[in-house]
CSV table of N, CA and C in Angstrom, one decimal:
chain,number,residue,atom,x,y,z
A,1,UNK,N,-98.7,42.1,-156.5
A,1,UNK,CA,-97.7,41.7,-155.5
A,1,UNK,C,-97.8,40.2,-155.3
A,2,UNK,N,-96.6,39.6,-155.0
A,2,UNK,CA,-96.5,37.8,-154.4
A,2,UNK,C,-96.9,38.1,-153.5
A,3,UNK,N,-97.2,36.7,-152.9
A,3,UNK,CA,-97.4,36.6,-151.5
A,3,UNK,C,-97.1,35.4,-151.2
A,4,UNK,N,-96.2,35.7,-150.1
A,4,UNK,CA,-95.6,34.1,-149.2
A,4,UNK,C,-96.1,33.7,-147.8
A,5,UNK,N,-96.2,32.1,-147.4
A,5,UNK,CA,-96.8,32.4,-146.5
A,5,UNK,C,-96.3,30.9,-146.0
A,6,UNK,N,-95.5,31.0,-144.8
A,6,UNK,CA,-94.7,30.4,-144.2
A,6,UNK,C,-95.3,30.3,-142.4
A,7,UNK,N,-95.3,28.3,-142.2
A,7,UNK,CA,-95.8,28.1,-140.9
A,7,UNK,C,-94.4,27.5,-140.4
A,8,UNK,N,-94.1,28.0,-139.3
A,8,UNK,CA,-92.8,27.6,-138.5
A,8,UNK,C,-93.2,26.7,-137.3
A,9,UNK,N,-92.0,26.2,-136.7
A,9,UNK,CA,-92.5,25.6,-135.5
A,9,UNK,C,-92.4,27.1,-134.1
A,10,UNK,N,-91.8,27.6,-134.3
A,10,UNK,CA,-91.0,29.0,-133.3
A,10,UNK,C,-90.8,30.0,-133.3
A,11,UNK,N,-90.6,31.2,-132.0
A,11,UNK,CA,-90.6,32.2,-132.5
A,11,UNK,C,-88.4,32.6,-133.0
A,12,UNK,N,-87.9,31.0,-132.8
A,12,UNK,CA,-86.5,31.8,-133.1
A,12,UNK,C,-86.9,31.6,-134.9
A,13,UNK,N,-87.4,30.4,-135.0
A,13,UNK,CA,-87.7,30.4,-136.8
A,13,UNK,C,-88.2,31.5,-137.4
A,14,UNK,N,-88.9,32.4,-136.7
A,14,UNK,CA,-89.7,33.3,-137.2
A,14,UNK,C,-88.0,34.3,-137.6
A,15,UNK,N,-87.4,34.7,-136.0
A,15,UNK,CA,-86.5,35.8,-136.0
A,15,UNK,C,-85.5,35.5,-137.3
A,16,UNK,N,-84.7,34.1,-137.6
A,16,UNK,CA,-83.7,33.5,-138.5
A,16,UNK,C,-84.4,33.9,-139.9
A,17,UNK,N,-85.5,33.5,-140.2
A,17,UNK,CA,-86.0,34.0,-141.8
A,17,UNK,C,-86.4,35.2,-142.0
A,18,UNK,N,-86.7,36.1,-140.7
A,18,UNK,CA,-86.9,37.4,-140.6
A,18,UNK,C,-85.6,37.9,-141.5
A,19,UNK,N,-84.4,37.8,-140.4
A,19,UNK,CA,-83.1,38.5,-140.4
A,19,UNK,C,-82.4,38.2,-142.1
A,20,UNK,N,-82.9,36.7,-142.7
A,20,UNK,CA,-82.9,36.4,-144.1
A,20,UNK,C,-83.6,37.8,-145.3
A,21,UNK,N,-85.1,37.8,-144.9
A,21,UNK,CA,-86.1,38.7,-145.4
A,21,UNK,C,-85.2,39.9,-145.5
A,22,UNK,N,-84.9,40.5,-144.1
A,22,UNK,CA,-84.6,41.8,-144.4
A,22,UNK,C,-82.8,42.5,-144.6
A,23,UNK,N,-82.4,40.9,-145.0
A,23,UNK,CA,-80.9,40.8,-146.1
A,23,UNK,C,-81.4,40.9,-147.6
A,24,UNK,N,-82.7,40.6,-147.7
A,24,UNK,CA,-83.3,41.0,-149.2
A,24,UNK,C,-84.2,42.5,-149.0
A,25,UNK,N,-84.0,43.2,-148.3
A,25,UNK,CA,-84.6,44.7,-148.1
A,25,UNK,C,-85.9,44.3,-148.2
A,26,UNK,N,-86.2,43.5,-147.5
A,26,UNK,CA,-87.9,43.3,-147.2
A,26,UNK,C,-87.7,44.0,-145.5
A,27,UNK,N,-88.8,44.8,-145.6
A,27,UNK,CA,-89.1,45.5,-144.1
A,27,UNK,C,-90.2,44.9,-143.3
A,28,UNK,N,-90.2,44.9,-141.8
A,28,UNK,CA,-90.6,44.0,-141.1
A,28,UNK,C,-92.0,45.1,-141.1
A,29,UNK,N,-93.2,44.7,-140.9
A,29,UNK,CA,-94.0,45.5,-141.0
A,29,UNK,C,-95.2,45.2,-139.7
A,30,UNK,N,-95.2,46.2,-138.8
A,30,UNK,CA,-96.1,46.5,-137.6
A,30,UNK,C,-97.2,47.3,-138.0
A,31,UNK,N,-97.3,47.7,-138.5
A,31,UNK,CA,-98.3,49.0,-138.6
A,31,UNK,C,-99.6,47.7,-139.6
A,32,UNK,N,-100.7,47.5,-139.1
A,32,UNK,CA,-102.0,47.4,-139.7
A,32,UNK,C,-102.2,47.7,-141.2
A,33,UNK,N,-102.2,49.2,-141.0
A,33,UNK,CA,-102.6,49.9,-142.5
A,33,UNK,C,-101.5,49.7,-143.3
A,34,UNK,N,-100.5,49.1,-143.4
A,34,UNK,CA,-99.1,48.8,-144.4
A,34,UNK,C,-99.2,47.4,-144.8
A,35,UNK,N,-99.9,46.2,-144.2
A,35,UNK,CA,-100.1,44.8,-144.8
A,35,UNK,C,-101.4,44.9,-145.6
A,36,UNK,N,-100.9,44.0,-146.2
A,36,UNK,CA,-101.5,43.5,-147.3
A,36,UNK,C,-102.5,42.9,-147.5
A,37,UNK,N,-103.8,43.4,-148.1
A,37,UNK,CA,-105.5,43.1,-148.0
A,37,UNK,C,-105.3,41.6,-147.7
A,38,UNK,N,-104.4,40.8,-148.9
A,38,UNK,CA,-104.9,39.3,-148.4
A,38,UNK,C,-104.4,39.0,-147.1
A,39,UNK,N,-103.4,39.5,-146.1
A,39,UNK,CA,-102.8,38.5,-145.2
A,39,UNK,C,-104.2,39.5,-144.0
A,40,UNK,N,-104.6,40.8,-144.3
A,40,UNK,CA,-105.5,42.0,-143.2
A,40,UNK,C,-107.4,40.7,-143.6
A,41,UNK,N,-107.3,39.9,-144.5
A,41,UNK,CA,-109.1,39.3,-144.9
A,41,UNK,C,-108.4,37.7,-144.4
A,42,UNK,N,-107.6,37.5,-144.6
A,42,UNK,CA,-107.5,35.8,-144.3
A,42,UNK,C,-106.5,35.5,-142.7
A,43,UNK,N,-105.5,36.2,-142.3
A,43,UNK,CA,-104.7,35.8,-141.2
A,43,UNK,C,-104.9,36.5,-140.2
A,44,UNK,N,-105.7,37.9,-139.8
A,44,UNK,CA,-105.5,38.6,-139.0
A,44,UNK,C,-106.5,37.9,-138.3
A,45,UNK,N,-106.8,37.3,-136.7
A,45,UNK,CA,-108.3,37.1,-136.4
A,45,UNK,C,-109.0,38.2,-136.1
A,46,UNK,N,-110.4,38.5,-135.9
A,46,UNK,CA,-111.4,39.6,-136.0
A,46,UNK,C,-111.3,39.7,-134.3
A,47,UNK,N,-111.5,39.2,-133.6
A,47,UNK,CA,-111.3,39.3,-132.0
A,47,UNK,C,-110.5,38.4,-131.0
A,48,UNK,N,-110.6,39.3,-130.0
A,48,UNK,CA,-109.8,39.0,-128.9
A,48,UNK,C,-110.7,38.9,-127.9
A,49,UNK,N,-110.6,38.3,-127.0
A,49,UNK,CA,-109.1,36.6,-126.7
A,49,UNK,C,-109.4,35.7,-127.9
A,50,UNK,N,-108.4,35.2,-128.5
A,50,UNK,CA,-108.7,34.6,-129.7
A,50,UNK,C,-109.2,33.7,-129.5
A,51,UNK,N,-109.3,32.4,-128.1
A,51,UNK,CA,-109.4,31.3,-128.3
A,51,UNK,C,-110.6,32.0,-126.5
A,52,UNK,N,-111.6,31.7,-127.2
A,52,UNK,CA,-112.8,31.5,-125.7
A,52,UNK,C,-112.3,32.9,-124.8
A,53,UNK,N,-111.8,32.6,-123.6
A,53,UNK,CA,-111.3,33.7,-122.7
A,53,UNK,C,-109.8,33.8,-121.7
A,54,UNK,N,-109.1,32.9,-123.3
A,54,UNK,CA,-108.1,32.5,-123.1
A,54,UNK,C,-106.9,33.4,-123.6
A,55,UNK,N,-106.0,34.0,-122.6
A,55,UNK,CA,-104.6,35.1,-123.1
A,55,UNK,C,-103.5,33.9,-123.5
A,56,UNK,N,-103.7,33.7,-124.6
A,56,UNK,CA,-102.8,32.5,-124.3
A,56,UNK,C,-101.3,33.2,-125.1
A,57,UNK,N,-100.1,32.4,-124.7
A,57,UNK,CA,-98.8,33.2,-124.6
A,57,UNK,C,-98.4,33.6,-126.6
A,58,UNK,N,-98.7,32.4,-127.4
A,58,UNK,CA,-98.6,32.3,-128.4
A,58,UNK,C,-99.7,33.3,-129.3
A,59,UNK,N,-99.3,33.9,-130.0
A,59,UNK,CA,-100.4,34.5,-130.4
A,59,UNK,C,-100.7,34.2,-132.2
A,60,UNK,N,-101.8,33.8,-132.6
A,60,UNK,CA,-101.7,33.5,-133.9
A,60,UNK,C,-102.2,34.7,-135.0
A,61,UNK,N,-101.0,35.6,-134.4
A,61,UNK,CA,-101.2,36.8,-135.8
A,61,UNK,C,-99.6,36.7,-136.1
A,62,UNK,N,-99.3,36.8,-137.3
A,62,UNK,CA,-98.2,36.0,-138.1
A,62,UNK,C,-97.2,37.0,-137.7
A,63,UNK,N,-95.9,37.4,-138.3
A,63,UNK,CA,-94.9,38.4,-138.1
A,63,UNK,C,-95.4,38.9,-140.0
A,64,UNK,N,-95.1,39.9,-139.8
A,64,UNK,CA,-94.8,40.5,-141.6
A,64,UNK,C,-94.2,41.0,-142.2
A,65,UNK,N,-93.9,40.9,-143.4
A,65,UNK,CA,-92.8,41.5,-144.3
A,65,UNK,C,-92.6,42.0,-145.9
A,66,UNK,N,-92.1,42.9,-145.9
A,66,UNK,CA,-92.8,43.6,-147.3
A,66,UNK,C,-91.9,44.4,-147.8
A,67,UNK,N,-91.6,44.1,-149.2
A,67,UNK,CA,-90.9,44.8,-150.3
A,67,UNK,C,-92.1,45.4,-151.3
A,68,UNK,N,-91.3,46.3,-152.1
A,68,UNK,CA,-92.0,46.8,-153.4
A,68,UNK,C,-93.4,45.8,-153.8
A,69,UNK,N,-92.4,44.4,-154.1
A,69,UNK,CA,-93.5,43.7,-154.8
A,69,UNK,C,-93.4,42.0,-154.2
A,70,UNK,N,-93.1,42.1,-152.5
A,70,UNK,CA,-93.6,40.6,-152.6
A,70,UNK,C,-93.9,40.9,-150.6
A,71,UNK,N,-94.8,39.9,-150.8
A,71,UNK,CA,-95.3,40.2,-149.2
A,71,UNK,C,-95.4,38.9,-148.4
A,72,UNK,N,-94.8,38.9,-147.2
A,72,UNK,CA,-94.5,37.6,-146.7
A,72,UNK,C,-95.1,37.4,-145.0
A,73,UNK,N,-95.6,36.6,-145.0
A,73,UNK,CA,-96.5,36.3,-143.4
A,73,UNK,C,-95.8,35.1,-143.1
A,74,UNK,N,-95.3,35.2,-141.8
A,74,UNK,CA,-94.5,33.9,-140.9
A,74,UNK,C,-95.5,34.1,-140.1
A,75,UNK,N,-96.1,32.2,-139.9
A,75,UNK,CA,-97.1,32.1,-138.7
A,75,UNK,C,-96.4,31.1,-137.6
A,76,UNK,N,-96.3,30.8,-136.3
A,76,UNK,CA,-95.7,29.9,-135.7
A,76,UNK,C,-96.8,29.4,-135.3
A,77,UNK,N,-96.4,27.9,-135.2
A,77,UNK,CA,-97.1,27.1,-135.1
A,77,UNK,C,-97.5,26.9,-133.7
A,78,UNK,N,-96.1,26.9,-133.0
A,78,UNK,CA,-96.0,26.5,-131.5
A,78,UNK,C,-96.1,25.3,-131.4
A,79,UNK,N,-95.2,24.4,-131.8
A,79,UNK,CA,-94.4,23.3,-132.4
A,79,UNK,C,-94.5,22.5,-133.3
A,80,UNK,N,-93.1,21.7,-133.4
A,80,UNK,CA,-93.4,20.6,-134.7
A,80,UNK,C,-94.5,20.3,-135.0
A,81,UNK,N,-95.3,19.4,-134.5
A,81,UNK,CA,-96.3,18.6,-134.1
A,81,UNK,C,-97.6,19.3,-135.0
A,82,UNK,N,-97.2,20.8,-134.5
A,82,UNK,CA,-98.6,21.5,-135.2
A,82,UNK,C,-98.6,22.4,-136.5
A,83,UNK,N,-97.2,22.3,-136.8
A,83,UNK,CA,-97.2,23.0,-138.0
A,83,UNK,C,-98.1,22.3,-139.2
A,84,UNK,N,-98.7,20.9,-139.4
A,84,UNK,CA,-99.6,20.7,-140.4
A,84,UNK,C,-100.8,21.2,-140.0
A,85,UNK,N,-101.3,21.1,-138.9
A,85,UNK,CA,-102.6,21.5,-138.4
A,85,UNK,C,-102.5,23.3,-138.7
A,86,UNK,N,-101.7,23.7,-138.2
A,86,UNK,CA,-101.8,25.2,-138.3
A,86,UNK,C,-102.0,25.5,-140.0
A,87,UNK,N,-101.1,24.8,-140.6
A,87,UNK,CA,-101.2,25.2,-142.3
A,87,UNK,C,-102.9,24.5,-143.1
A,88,UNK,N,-103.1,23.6,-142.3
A,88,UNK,CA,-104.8,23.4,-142.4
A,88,UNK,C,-105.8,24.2,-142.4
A,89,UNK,N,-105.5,24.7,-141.0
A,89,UNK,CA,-106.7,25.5,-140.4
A,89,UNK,C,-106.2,26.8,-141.3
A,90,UNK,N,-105.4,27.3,-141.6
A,90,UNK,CA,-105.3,28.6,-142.4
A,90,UNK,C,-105.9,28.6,-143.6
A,91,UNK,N,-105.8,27.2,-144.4
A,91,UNK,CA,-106.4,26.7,-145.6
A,91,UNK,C,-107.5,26.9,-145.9
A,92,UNK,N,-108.3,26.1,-144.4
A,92,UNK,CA,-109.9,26.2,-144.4
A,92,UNK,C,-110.4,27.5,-144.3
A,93,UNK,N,-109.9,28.1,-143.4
A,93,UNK,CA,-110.8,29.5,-143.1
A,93,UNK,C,-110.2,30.8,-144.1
A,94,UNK,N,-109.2,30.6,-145.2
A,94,UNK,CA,-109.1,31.4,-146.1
A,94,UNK,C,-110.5,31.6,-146.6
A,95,UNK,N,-110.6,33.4,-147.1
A,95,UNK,CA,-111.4,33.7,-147.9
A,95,UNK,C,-110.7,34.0,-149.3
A,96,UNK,N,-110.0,33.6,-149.3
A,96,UNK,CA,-108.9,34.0,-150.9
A,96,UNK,C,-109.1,32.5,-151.6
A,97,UNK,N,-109.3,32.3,-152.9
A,97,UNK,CA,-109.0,31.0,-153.4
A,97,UNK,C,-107.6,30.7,-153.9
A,98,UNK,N,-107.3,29.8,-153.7
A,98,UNK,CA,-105.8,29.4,-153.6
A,98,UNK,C,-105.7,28.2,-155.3
């Protein structure tokens, strides 16, 4: 399987390449057990509150999406500004080699 992995500034960015995704019959994917080992060992965080004891409004578990054979994670950044840091920090704390 591919795998794509796209940092936005937004959640309208997320919805616009969503509604793109599933003009290519990629399905939006909620369910846990239906994503894909790499995005469930490198993007999902292991607990909650992610950040100290903070609910904070943004949440950094990606949106997903999945065809036969290609699987795609949108992460928002929660703005311009931070979409290099967010694509960083996902770099660093991968357990996958890239």
């Amino acid at each position: 399987m591919r795998h794509y992995y796209f940092v936005v500034e937004g959640a309208h960015d997320v919805a616009a390449i969503g509604k793109l995704l599933k003009k290519k019959d990629l399905k939006e994917l909620r369910d846990q057990n239906l994503i894909s080992e790499v995005w469930i060992n490198n993007l999902i965080p292991e607990k909650f509150p992610f950040k100290e004891d903070k609910l904070d409004r943004i949440t950094p578990i990606p949106s997903f999406y999945q065809s036969e054979n290609v699987s795609v994670a949108i992460h928002v950044a929660g703005g311009d500004s931070k979409i290099a840091n967010t694509l960083d920090l996902t770099l660093t704390n991968q357990k996958f080699k890239y």
